[in-house]
PDB file of C-alpha atoms in Angstrom:
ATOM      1  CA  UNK A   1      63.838  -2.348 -62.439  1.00 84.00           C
ATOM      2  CA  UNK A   2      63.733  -0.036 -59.108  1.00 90.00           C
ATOM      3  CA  UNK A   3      65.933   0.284 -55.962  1.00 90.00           C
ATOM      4  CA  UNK A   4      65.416  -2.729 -53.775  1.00 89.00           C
ATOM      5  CA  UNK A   5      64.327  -5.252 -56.666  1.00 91.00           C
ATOM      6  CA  UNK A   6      66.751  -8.802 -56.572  1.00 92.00           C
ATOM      7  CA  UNK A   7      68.426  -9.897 -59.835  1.00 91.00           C
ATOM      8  CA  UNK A   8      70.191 -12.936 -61.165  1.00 91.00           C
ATOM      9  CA  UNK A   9      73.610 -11.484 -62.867  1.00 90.00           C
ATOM     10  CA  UNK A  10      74.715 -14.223 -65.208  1.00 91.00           C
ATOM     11  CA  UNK A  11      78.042 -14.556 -66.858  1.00 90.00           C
ATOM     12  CA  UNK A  12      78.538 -17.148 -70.101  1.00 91.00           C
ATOM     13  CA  UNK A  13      81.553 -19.040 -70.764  1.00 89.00           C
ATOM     14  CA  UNK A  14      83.928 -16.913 -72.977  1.00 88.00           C
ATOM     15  CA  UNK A  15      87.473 -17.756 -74.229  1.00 87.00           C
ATOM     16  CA  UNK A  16      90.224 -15.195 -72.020  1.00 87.00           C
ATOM     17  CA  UNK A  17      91.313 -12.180 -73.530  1.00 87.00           C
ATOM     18  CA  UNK A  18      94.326 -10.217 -72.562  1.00 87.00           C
ATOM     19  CA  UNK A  19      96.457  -7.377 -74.086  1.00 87.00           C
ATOM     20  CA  UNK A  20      94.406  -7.894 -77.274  1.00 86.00           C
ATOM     21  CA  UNK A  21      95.154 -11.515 -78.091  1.00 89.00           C
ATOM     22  CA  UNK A  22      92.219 -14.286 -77.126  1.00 87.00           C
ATOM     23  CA  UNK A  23      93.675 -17.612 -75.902  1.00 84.00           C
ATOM     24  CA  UNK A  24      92.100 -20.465 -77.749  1.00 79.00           C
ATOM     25  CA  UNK A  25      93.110 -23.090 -74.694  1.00 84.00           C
ATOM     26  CA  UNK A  26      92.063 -20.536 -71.911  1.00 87.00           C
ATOM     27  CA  UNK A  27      88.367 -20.524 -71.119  1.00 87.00           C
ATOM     28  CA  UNK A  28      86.695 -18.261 -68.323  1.00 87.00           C
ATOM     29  CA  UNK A  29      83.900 -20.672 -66.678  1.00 89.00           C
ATOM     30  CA  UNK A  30      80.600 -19.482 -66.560  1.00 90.00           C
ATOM     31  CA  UNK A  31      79.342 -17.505 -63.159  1.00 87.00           C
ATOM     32  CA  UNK A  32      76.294 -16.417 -61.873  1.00 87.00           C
ATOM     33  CA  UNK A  33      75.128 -14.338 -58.589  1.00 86.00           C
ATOM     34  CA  UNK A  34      72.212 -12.758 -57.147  1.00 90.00           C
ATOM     35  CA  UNK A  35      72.372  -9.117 -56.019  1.00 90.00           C
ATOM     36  CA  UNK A  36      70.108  -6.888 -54.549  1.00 91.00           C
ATOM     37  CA  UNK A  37      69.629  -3.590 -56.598  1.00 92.00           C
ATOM     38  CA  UNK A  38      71.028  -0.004 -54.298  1.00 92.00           C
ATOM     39  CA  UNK A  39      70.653   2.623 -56.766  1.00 94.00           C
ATOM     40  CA  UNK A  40      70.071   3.555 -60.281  1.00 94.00           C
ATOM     41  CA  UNK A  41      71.873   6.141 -62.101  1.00 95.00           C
ATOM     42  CA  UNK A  42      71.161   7.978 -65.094  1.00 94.00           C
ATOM     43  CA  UNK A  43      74.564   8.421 -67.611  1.00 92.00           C
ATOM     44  CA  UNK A  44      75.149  10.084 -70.704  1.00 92.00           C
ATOM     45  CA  UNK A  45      75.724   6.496 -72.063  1.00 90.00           C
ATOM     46  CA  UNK A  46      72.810   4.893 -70.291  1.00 91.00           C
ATOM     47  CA  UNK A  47      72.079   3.406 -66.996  1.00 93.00           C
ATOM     48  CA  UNK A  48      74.401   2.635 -64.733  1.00 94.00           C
ATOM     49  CA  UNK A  49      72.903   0.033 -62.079  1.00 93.00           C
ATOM     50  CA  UNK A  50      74.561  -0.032 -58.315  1.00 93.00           C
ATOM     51  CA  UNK A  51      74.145  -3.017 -56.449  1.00 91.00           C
ATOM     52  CA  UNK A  52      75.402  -5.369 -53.472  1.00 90.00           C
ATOM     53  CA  UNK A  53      75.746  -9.483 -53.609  1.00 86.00           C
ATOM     54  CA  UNK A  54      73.256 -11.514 -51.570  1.00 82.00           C
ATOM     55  CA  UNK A  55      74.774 -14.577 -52.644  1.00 69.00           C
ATOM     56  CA  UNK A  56      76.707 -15.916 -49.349  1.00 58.00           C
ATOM     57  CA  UNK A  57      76.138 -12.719 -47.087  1.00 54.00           C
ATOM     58  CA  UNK A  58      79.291 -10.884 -47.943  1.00 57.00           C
ATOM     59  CA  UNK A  59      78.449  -7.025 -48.348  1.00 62.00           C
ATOM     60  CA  UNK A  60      80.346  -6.767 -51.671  1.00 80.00           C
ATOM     61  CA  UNK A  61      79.189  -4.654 -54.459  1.00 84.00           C
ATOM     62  CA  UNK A  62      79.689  -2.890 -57.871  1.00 88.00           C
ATOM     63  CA  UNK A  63      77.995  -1.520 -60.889  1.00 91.00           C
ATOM     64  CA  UNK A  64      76.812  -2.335 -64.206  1.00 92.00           C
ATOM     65  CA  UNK A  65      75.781  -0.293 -67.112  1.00 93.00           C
ATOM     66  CA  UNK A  66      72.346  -1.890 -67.922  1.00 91.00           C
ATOM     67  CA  UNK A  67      71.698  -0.511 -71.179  1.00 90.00           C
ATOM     68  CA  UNK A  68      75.426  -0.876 -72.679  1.00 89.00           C
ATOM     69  CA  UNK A  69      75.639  -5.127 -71.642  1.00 90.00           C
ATOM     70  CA  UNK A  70      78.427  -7.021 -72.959  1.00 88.00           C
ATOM     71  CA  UNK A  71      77.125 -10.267 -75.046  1.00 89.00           C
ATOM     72  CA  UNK A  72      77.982 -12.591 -72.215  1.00 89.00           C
ATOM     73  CA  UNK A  73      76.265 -10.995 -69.968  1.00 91.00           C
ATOM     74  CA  UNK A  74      72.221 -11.491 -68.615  1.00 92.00           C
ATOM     75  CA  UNK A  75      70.402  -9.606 -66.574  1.00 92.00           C
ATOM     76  CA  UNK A  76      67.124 -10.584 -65.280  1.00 93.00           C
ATOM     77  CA  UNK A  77      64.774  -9.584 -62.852  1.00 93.00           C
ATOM     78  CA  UNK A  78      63.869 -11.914 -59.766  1.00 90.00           C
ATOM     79  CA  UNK A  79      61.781 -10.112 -57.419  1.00 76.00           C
TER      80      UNK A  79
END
């Protein structure tokens, strides 16, 4: 992965969790969006990757830590 590569951020269907209690009726669909890699960032807990959405041309953005994924959570890289 370098700045300016596309990836595919991909989000499994998990059962909602709140204030420590997981709701066995409540499930959080599964999601998925493109993004365009800004920046990466080295942290003392691993890599922290900046990015902004491609999907539907809105200029929204955030950050994942790459090397510290939850187990719902995929990565890959498109171009």
């Amino acid at each position: 992965m370098k700045s300016g590569d596309i990836i595919k951020i991909s989000k499994a269907a998990r059962p909602h969790v709140a204030g420590g209690f997981r709701s066995s009726t409540n499930v959080l669909p599964e999601e998925s969006w493109t993004a365009q890699i800004r920046k990466i960032t080295k942290t003392k807990i691993g890599r922290k990757v900046h990015f902004i959405n491609i999907h539907g041309g809105l200029g929204h953005g955030g950050a994942i830590m790459i090397d510290a994924l939850p187990d719902f959570m995929t990565v890959e890289v498109l171009a």
